[in-house]
Amino acid sequence: MSAETMNDAEFGFGSGHINPVKAIDPGLVYDAREADYVAFLCGQGYTDPDLQIITGDASTCSSVTAGADTNLNYPSFALRTLPLASVDSSFIRTVTNVGSSVSTYKATIYAPSSGLKIQVNPSVLSFASQGQQLSFTLAIQGTMDASAIRAALVWDDGTHQVRSPIVVYI
């Protein structure tokens, strides 16, 4: 499957699709710790008792800063909006270099023509060492003119292509 040629690819396999051969050497990974998920759940309105059932420990929402639902460090981007609504949203992500110690990844957005503009900043990530983490922002702006817009962000260093699906939907 290819996001460049399949309009419904994100709903077909999302960020959960794993290519076993490429998974051995992914190049970049999106790390998320338990604290990130706790902050996300608190931002979603979960109560302390709900949170403790999920985590199996004494986690509380007062112990973390509630996270925006768009900023869980997950390898996909999903945004719900209203029909014909003006969209102005951004996602912050951090990736960890697990590939070559010195590597440069360039971002490409694969998106259909629509009323939305999708940008990545910075559009180039240059790593000096393995294990180094760098952050980027994906911004979506414009007017929603369809029931769903499917796109993909691909980070490419010439060896690895790290694909993250983007879906904006009503």
mmCIF file with all atom_site columns, C-alpha atoms in Angstrom:
data_model
loop_
_atom_site.group_PDB
_atom_site.id
_atom_site.type_symbol
_atom_site.label_atom_id
_atom_site.label_alt_id
_atom_site.label_comp_id
_atom_site.label_asym_id
_atom_site.label_entity_id
_atom_site.label_seq_id
_atom_site.pdbx_PDB_ins_code
_atom_site.Cartn_x
_atom_site.Cartn_y
_atom_site.Cartn_z
_atom_site.occupancy
_atom_site.B_iso_or_equiv
_atom_site.pdbx_formal_charge
_atom_site.auth_seq_id
_atom_site.auth_comp_id
_atom_site.auth_asym_id
_atom_site.auth_atom_id
_atom_site.pdbx_PDB_model_num
ATOM 1   C CA . MET A 1 1   ? 0.000   0.000  0.000  1.00 0.00 ? 1   MET A CA 1
ATOM 2   C CA . SER A 1 2   ? 1.179   3.493  -0.736 1.00 0.00 ? 2   SER A CA 1
ATOM 3   C CA . ALA A 1 3   ? -0.136  6.823  0.548  1.00 0.00 ? 3   ALA A CA 1
ATOM 4   C CA . GLU A 1 4   ? 0.921   8.400  -2.706 1.00 0.00 ? 4   GLU A CA 1
ATOM 5   C CA . THR A 1 5   ? -1.444  6.217  -4.739 1.00 0.00 ? 5   THR A CA 1
ATOM 6   C CA . MET A 1 6   ? -4.233  5.166  -2.356 1.00 0.00 ? 6   MET A CA 1
ATOM 7   C CA . ASN A 1 7   ? -6.700  7.822  -1.241 1.00 0.00 ? 7   ASN A CA 1
ATOM 8   C CA . ASP A 1 8   ? -8.018  5.736  1.671  1.00 0.00 ? 8   ASP A CA 1
ATOM 9   C CA . ALA A 1 9   ? -4.641  4.462  2.874  1.00 0.00 ? 9   ALA A CA 1
ATOM 10  C CA . GLU A 1 10  ? -4.877  6.095  6.320  1.00 0.00 ? 10  GLU A CA 1
ATOM 11  C CA . PHE A 1 11  ? -8.132  4.315  7.110  1.00 0.00 ? 11  PHE A CA 1
ATOM 12  C CA . GLY A 1 12  ? -6.760  1.127  5.567  1.00 0.00 ? 12  GLY A CA 1
ATOM 13  C CA . PHE A 1 13  ? -3.719  0.743  7.786  1.00 0.00 ? 13  PHE A CA 1
ATOM 14  C CA . GLY A 1 14  ? -3.113  3.971  9.733  1.00 0.00 ? 14  GLY A CA 1
ATOM 15  C CA . SER A 1 15  ? 0.037   4.310  11.771 1.00 0.00 ? 15  SER A CA 1
ATOM 16  C CA . GLY A 1 16  ? -0.369  0.741  13.019 1.00 0.00 ? 16  GLY A CA 1
ATOM 17  C CA . HIS A 1 17  ? 0.807   -0.873 9.767  1.00 0.00 ? 17  HIS A CA 1
ATOM 18  C CA . ILE A 1 18  ? 4.139   -2.571 10.313 1.00 0.00 ? 18  ILE A CA 1
ATOM 19  C CA . ASN A 1 19  ? 6.518   -3.732 7.642  1.00 0.00 ? 19  ASN A CA 1
ATOM 20  C CA . PRO A 1 20  ? 8.535   -6.393 9.552  1.00 0.00 ? 20  PRO A CA 1
ATOM 21  C CA . VAL A 1 21  ? 11.638  -5.994 7.387  1.00 0.00 ? 21  VAL A CA 1
ATOM 22  C CA . LYS A 1 22  ? 11.751  -2.206 7.760  1.00 0.00 ? 22  LYS A CA 1
ATOM 23  C CA . ALA A 1 23  ? 10.835  -2.385 11.475 1.00 0.00 ? 23  ALA A CA 1
ATOM 24  C CA . ILE A 1 24  ? 14.288  -3.807 12.221 1.00 0.00 ? 24  ILE A CA 1
ATOM 25  C CA . ASP A 1 25  ? 15.869  -0.504 11.143 1.00 0.00 ? 25  ASP A CA 1
ATOM 26  C CA . PRO A 1 26  ? 13.189  2.232  11.355 1.00 0.00 ? 26  PRO A CA 1
ATOM 27  C CA . GLY A 1 27  ? 15.486  5.274  11.318 1.00 0.00 ? 27  GLY A CA 1
ATOM 28  C CA . LEU A 1 28  ? 13.218  7.423  13.507 1.00 0.00 ? 28  LEU A CA 1
ATOM 29  C CA . VAL A 1 29  ? 10.835  6.547  16.324 1.00 0.00 ? 29  VAL A CA 1
ATOM 30  C CA . TYR A 1 30  ? 8.151   8.512  18.146 1.00 0.00 ? 30  TYR A CA 1
ATOM 31  C CA . ASP A 1 31  ? 8.702   7.796  21.855 1.00 0.00 ? 31  ASP A CA 1
ATOM 32  C CA . ALA A 1 32  ? 5.875   8.174  24.357 1.00 0.00 ? 32  ALA A CA 1
ATOM 33  C CA . ARG A 1 33  ? 6.301   7.492  28.057 1.00 0.00 ? 33  ARG A CA 1
ATOM 34  C CA . GLU A 1 34  ? 3.604   6.548  30.548 1.00 0.00 ? 34  GLU A CA 1
ATOM 35  C CA . ALA A 1 35  ? 3.555   10.153 31.801 1.00 0.00 ? 35  ALA A CA 1
ATOM 36  C CA . ASP A 1 36  ? 2.694   11.307 28.262 1.00 0.00 ? 36  ASP A CA 1
ATOM 37  C CA . TYR A 1 37  ? -0.333  8.998  28.155 1.00 0.00 ? 37  TYR A CA 1
ATOM 38  C CA . VAL A 1 38  ? -1.405  10.063 31.666 1.00 0.00 ? 38  VAL A CA 1
ATOM 39  C CA . ALA A 1 39  ? -1.268  13.743 30.623 1.00 0.00 ? 39  ALA A CA 1
ATOM 40  C CA . PHE A 1 40  ? -3.236  12.906 27.471 1.00 0.00 ? 40  PHE A CA 1
ATOM 41  C CA . LEU A 1 41  ? -5.950  11.054 29.409 1.00 0.00 ? 41  LEU A CA 1
ATOM 42  C CA . CYS A 1 42  ? -6.208  13.891 31.947 1.00 0.00 ? 42  CYS A CA 1
ATOM 43  C CA . GLY A 1 43  ? -6.594  16.329 29.052 1.00 0.00 ? 43  GLY A CA 1
ATOM 44  C CA . GLN A 1 44  ? -9.453  14.148 27.788 1.00 0.00 ? 44  GLN A CA 1
ATOM 45  C CA . GLY A 1 45  ? -11.287 14.601 31.100 1.00 0.00 ? 45  GLY A CA 1
ATOM 46  C CA . TYR A 1 46  ? -10.558 11.265 32.747 1.00 0.00 ? 46  TYR A CA 1
ATOM 47  C CA . THR A 1 47  ? -10.985 11.295 36.539 1.00 0.00 ? 47  THR A CA 1
ATOM 48  C CA . ASP A 1 48  ? -8.373  10.050 39.008 1.00 0.00 ? 48  ASP A CA 1
ATOM 49  C CA . PRO A 1 49  ? -10.290 6.774  39.663 1.00 0.00 ? 49  PRO A CA 1
ATOM 50  C CA . ASP A 1 50  ? -10.591 6.169  35.884 1.00 0.00 ? 50  ASP A CA 1
ATOM 51  C CA . LEU A 1 51  ? -6.910  6.919  35.449 1.00 0.00 ? 51  LEU A CA 1
ATOM 52  C CA . GLN A 1 52  ? -5.917  4.536  38.241 1.00 0.00 ? 52  GLN A CA 1
ATOM 53  C CA . ILE A 1 53  ? -7.925  1.710  36.669 1.00 0.00 ? 53  ILE A CA 1
ATOM 54  C CA . ILE A 1 54  ? -6.161  2.269  33.350 1.00 0.00 ? 54  ILE A CA 1
ATOM 55  C CA . THR A 1 55  ? -2.628  2.660  34.740 1.00 0.00 ? 55  THR A CA 1
ATOM 56  C CA . GLY A 1 56  ? -2.910  0.136  37.551 1.00 0.00 ? 56  GLY A CA 1
ATOM 57  C CA . ASP A 1 57  ? -1.118  2.528  39.909 1.00 0.00 ? 57  ASP A CA 1
ATOM 58  C CA . ALA A 1 58  ? -1.794  5.654  41.989 1.00 0.00 ? 58  ALA A CA 1
ATOM 59  C CA . SER A 1 59  ? -1.504  8.151  39.096 1.00 0.00 ? 59  SER A CA 1
ATOM 60  C CA . THR A 1 60  ? -3.508  11.353 39.503 1.00 0.00 ? 60  THR A CA 1
ATOM 61  C CA . CYS A 1 61  ? -4.267  14.212 37.166 1.00 0.00 ? 61  CYS A CA 1
ATOM 62  C CA . SER A 1 62  ? -2.990  16.700 39.741 1.00 0.00 ? 62  SER A CA 1
ATOM 63  C CA . SER A 1 63  ? 0.497   15.183 39.332 1.00 0.00 ? 63  SER A CA 1
ATOM 64  C CA . VAL A 1 64  ? 0.752   16.099 35.629 1.00 0.00 ? 64  VAL A CA 1
ATOM 65  C CA . THR A 1 65  ? 0.015   18.976 33.303 1.00 0.00 ? 65  THR A CA 1
ATOM 66  C CA . ALA A 1 66  ? -2.968  17.970 31.188 1.00 0.00 ? 66  ALA A CA 1
ATOM 67  C CA . GLY A 1 67  ? -1.901  17.556 27.587 1.00 0.00 ? 67  GLY A CA 1
ATOM 68  C CA . ALA A 1 68  ? -3.627  18.828 24.489 1.00 0.00 ? 68  ALA A CA 1
ATOM 69  C CA . ASP A 1 69  ? -5.212  15.933 22.639 1.00 0.00 ? 69  ASP A CA 1
ATOM 70  C CA . THR A 1 70  ? -3.230  16.857 19.532 1.00 0.00 ? 70  THR A CA 1
ATOM 71  C CA . ASN A 1 71  ? 0.138   16.609 21.281 1.00 0.00 ? 71  ASN A CA 1
ATOM 72  C CA . LEU A 1 72  ? 0.395   12.978 22.354 1.00 0.00 ? 72  LEU A CA 1
ATOM 73  C CA . ASN A 1 73  ? 3.720   11.993 20.790 1.00 0.00 ? 73  ASN A CA 1
ATOM 74  C CA . TYR A 1 74  ? 2.088   9.472  18.466 1.00 0.00 ? 74  TYR A CA 1
ATOM 75  C CA . PRO A 1 75  ? 3.114   8.768  14.853 1.00 0.00 ? 75  PRO A CA 1
ATOM 76  C CA . SER A 1 76  ? -0.166  9.972  13.363 1.00 0.00 ? 76  SER A CA 1
ATOM 77  C CA . PHE A 1 77  ? -2.146  13.188 13.155 1.00 0.00 ? 77  PHE A CA 1
ATOM 78  C CA . ALA A 1 78  ? -5.950  13.310 13.408 1.00 0.00 ? 78  ALA A CA 1
ATOM 79  C CA . LEU A 1 79  ? -8.075  16.426 13.606 1.00 0.00 ? 79  LEU A CA 1
ATOM 80  C CA . ARG A 1 80  ? -11.847 16.595 13.841 1.00 0.00 ? 80  ARG A CA 1
ATOM 81  C CA . THR A 1 81  ? -13.537 19.762 12.621 1.00 0.00 ? 81  THR A CA 1
ATOM 82  C CA . LEU A 1 82  ? -16.887 21.102 11.451 1.00 0.00 ? 82  LEU A CA 1
ATOM 83  C CA . PRO A 1 83  ? -18.105 21.295 7.830  1.00 0.00 ? 83  PRO A CA 1
ATOM 84  C CA . LEU A 1 84  ? -16.772 24.387 6.030  1.00 0.00 ? 84  LEU A CA 1
ATOM 85  C CA . ALA A 1 85  ? -15.029 25.418 9.246  1.00 0.00 ? 85  ALA A CA 1
ATOM 86  C CA . SER A 1 86  ? -11.875 27.463 9.303  1.00 0.00 ? 86  SER A CA 1
ATOM 87  C CA . VAL A 1 87  ? -9.048  25.197 10.450 1.00 0.00 ? 87  VAL A CA 1
ATOM 88  C CA . ASP A 1 88  ? -5.969  26.471 12.274 1.00 0.00 ? 88  ASP A CA 1
ATOM 89  C CA . SER A 1 89  ? -4.364  23.736 14.326 1.00 0.00 ? 89  SER A CA 1
ATOM 90  C CA . SER A 1 90  ? -0.898  22.456 15.049 1.00 0.00 ? 90  SER A CA 1
ATOM 91  C CA . PHE A 1 91  ? 0.687   19.294 16.388 1.00 0.00 ? 91  PHE A CA 1
ATOM 92  C CA . ILE A 1 92  ? 4.045   19.084 18.142 1.00 0.00 ? 92  ILE A CA 1
ATOM 93  C CA . ARG A 1 93  ? 6.006   15.851 17.826 1.00 0.00 ? 93  ARG A CA 1
ATOM 94  C CA . THR A 1 94  ? 9.446   14.666 18.899 1.00 0.00 ? 94  THR A CA 1
ATOM 95  C CA . VAL A 1 95  ? 11.326  11.942 17.052 1.00 0.00 ? 95  VAL A CA 1
ATOM 96  C CA . THR A 1 96  ? 14.356  9.987  18.203 1.00 0.00 ? 96  THR A CA 1
ATOM 97  C CA . ASN A 1 97  ? 17.112  9.041  15.770 1.00 0.00 ? 97  ASN A CA 1
ATOM 98  C CA . VAL A 1 98  ? 17.745  5.291  15.963 1.00 0.00 ? 98  VAL A CA 1
ATOM 99  C CA . GLY A 1 99  ? 19.425  5.143  12.542 1.00 0.00 ? 99  GLY A CA 1
ATOM 100 C CA . SER A 1 100 ? 22.838  6.359  11.421 1.00 0.00 ? 100 SER A CA 1
ATOM 101 C CA . SER A 1 101 ? 24.515  8.599  13.976 1.00 0.00 ? 101 SER A CA 1
ATOM 102 C CA . VAL A 1 102 ? 24.798  11.478 11.502 1.00 0.00 ? 102 VAL A CA 1
ATOM 103 C CA . SER A 1 103 ? 21.692  11.774 9.354  1.00 0.00 ? 103 SER A CA 1
ATOM 104 C CA . THR A 1 104 ? 19.456  14.380 7.775  1.00 0.00 ? 104 THR A CA 1
ATOM 105 C CA . TYR A 1 105 ? 15.758  13.809 7.158  1.00 0.00 ? 105 TYR A CA 1
ATOM 106 C CA . LYS A 1 106 ? 13.710  15.921 4.769  1.00 0.00 ? 106 LYS A CA 1
ATOM 107 C CA . ALA A 1 107 ? 9.944   16.212 5.147  1.00 0.00 ? 107 ALA A CA 1
ATOM 108 C CA . THR A 1 108 ? 7.501   15.733 2.305  1.00 0.00 ? 108 THR A CA 1
ATOM 109 C CA . ILE A 1 109 ? 3.745   16.150 2.635  1.00 0.00 ? 109 ILE A CA 1
ATOM 110 C CA . TYR A 1 110 ? 1.630   13.976 0.347  1.00 0.00 ? 110 TYR A CA 1
ATOM 111 C CA . ALA A 1 111 ? -1.810  15.583 0.240  1.00 0.00 ? 111 ALA A CA 1
ATOM 112 C CA . PRO A 1 112 ? -4.624  16.015 -2.254 1.00 0.00 ? 112 PRO A CA 1
ATOM 113 C CA . SER A 1 113 ? -5.527  19.459 -3.507 1.00 0.00 ? 113 SER A CA 1
ATOM 114 C CA . SER A 1 114 ? -7.969  20.856 -0.993 1.00 0.00 ? 114 SER A CA 1
ATOM 115 C CA . GLY A 1 115 ? -8.788  23.963 0.967  1.00 0.00 ? 115 GLY A CA 1
ATOM 116 C CA . LEU A 1 116 ? -6.219  22.951 3.569  1.00 0.00 ? 116 LEU A CA 1
ATOM 117 C CA . LYS A 1 117 ? -2.541  23.837 3.694  1.00 0.00 ? 117 LYS A CA 1
ATOM 118 C CA . ILE A 1 118 ? -0.308  21.407 5.614  1.00 0.00 ? 118 ILE A CA 1
ATOM 119 C CA . GLN A 1 119 ? 3.198   22.489 6.575  1.00 0.00 ? 119 GLN A CA 1
ATOM 120 C CA . VAL A 1 120 ? 6.062   21.091 8.669  1.00 0.00 ? 120 VAL A CA 1
ATOM 121 C CA . ASN A 1 121 ? 8.503   23.274 10.579 1.00 0.00 ? 121 ASN A CA 1
ATOM 122 C CA . PRO A 1 122 ? 11.356  22.683 10.447 1.00 0.00 ? 122 PRO A CA 1
ATOM 123 C CA . SER A 1 123 ? 11.160  20.762 7.187  1.00 0.00 ? 123 SER A CA 1
ATOM 124 C CA . VAL A 1 124 ? 14.656  19.312 7.694  1.00 0.00 ? 124 VAL A CA 1
ATOM 125 C CA . LEU A 1 125 ? 15.855  17.456 10.783 1.00 0.00 ? 125 LEU A CA 1
ATOM 126 C CA . SER A 1 126 ? 19.637  17.060 11.088 1.00 0.00 ? 126 SER A CA 1
ATOM 127 C CA . PHE A 1 127 ? 20.844  14.591 13.700 1.00 0.00 ? 127 PHE A CA 1
ATOM 128 C CA . ALA A 1 128 ? 24.414  14.551 15.031 1.00 0.00 ? 128 ALA A CA 1
ATOM 129 C CA . SER A 1 129 ? 24.123  11.336 17.047 1.00 0.00 ? 129 SER A CA 1
ATOM 130 C CA . GLN A 1 130 ? 22.110  8.200  17.547 1.00 0.00 ? 130 GLN A CA 1
ATOM 131 C CA . GLY A 1 131 ? 19.541  8.676  20.320 1.00 0.00 ? 131 GLY A CA 1
ATOM 132 C CA . GLN A 1 132 ? 19.281  12.422 19.664 1.00 0.00 ? 132 GLN A CA 1
ATOM 133 C CA . GLN A 1 133 ? 15.754  13.821 19.809 1.00 0.00 ? 133 GLN A CA 1
ATOM 134 C CA . LEU A 1 134 ? 14.425  16.658 17.655 1.00 0.00 ? 134 LEU A CA 1
ATOM 135 C CA . SER A 1 135 ? 10.977  18.225 17.586 1.00 0.00 ? 135 SER A CA 1
ATOM 136 C CA . PHE A 1 136 ? 8.851   19.578 14.772 1.00 0.00 ? 136 PHE A CA 1
ATOM 137 C CA . THR A 1 137 ? 5.450   21.186 14.344 1.00 0.00 ? 137 THR A CA 1
ATOM 138 C CA . LEU A 1 138 ? 2.876   20.123 11.771 1.00 0.00 ? 138 LEU A CA 1
ATOM 139 C CA . ALA A 1 139 ? 0.429   22.955 11.045 1.00 0.00 ? 139 ALA A CA 1
ATOM 140 C CA . ILE A 1 140 ? -2.910  22.614 9.260  1.00 0.00 ? 140 ILE A CA 1
ATOM 141 C CA . GLN A 1 141 ? -4.700  25.749 8.066  1.00 0.00 ? 141 GLN A CA 1
ATOM 142 C CA . GLY A 1 142 ? -7.528  26.549 5.703  1.00 0.00 ? 142 GLY A CA 1
ATOM 143 C CA . THR A 1 143 ? -11.141 25.571 5.152  1.00 0.00 ? 143 THR A CA 1
ATOM 144 C CA . MET A 1 144 ? -12.484 22.047 5.318  1.00 0.00 ? 144 MET A CA 1
ATOM 145 C CA . ASP A 1 145 ? -14.150 21.358 1.964  1.00 0.00 ? 145 ASP A CA 1
ATOM 146 C CA . ALA A 1 146 ? -14.702 17.579 2.171  1.00 0.00 ? 146 ALA A CA 1
ATOM 147 C CA . SER A 1 147 ? -15.892 15.024 4.716  1.00 0.00 ? 147 SER A CA 1
ATOM 148 C CA . ALA A 1 148 ? -12.310 13.805 5.146  1.00 0.00 ? 148 ALA A CA 1
ATOM 149 C CA . ILE A 1 149 ? -8.899  14.865 3.917  1.00 0.00 ? 149 ILE A CA 1
ATOM 150 C CA . ARG A 1 150 ? -6.219  12.183 3.955  1.00 0.00 ? 150 ARG A CA 1
ATOM 151 C CA . ALA A 1 151 ? -2.556  13.006 3.717  1.00 0.00 ? 151 ALA A CA 1
ATOM 152 C CA . ALA A 1 152 ? 0.814   11.770 4.924  1.00 0.00 ? 152 ALA A CA 1
ATOM 153 C CA . LEU A 1 153 ? 4.047   13.199 6.267  1.00 0.00 ? 153 LEU A CA 1
ATOM 154 C CA . VAL A 1 154 ? 7.151   11.299 5.166  1.00 0.00 ? 154 VAL A CA 1
ATOM 155 C CA . TRP A 1 155 ? 10.594  11.921 6.671  1.00 0.00 ? 155 TRP A CA 1
ATOM 156 C CA . ASP A 1 156 ? 13.277  10.650 4.253  1.00 0.00 ? 156 ASP A CA 1
ATOM 157 C CA . ASP A 1 157 ? 17.041  10.425 4.764  1.00 0.00 ? 157 ASP A CA 1
ATOM 158 C CA . GLY A 1 158 ? 17.703  8.539  1.532  1.00 0.00 ? 158 GLY A CA 1
ATOM 159 C CA . THR A 1 159 ? 17.664  5.187  3.360  1.00 0.00 ? 159 THR A CA 1
ATOM 160 C CA . HIS A 1 160 ? 14.621  5.371  5.630  1.00 0.00 ? 160 HIS A CA 1
ATOM 161 C CA . GLN A 1 161 ? 11.154  6.648  4.806  1.00 0.00 ? 161 GLN A CA 1
ATOM 162 C CA . VAL A 1 162 ? 9.237   7.284  8.021  1.00 0.00 ? 162 VAL A CA 1
ATOM 163 C CA . ARG A 1 163 ? 5.551   7.752  7.186  1.00 0.00 ? 163 ARG A CA 1
ATOM 164 C CA . SER A 1 164 ? 2.932   9.308  9.452  1.00 0.00 ? 164 SER A CA 1
ATOM 165 C CA . PRO A 1 165 ? -0.711  9.495  8.345  1.00 0.00 ? 165 PRO A CA 1
ATOM 166 C CA . ILE A 1 166 ? -2.666  12.743 8.567  1.00 0.00 ? 166 ILE A CA 1
ATOM 167 C CA . VAL A 1 167 ? -6.471  12.769 8.624  1.00 0.00 ? 167 VAL A CA 1
ATOM 168 C CA . VAL A 1 168 ? -8.729  15.806 8.959  1.00 0.00 ? 168 VAL A CA 1
ATOM 169 C CA . TYR A 1 169 ? -12.374 14.810 9.171  1.00 0.00 ? 169 TYR A CA 1
ATOM 170 C CA . ILE A 1 170 ? -15.874 16.020 9.974  1.00 0.00 ? 170 ILE A CA 1
#
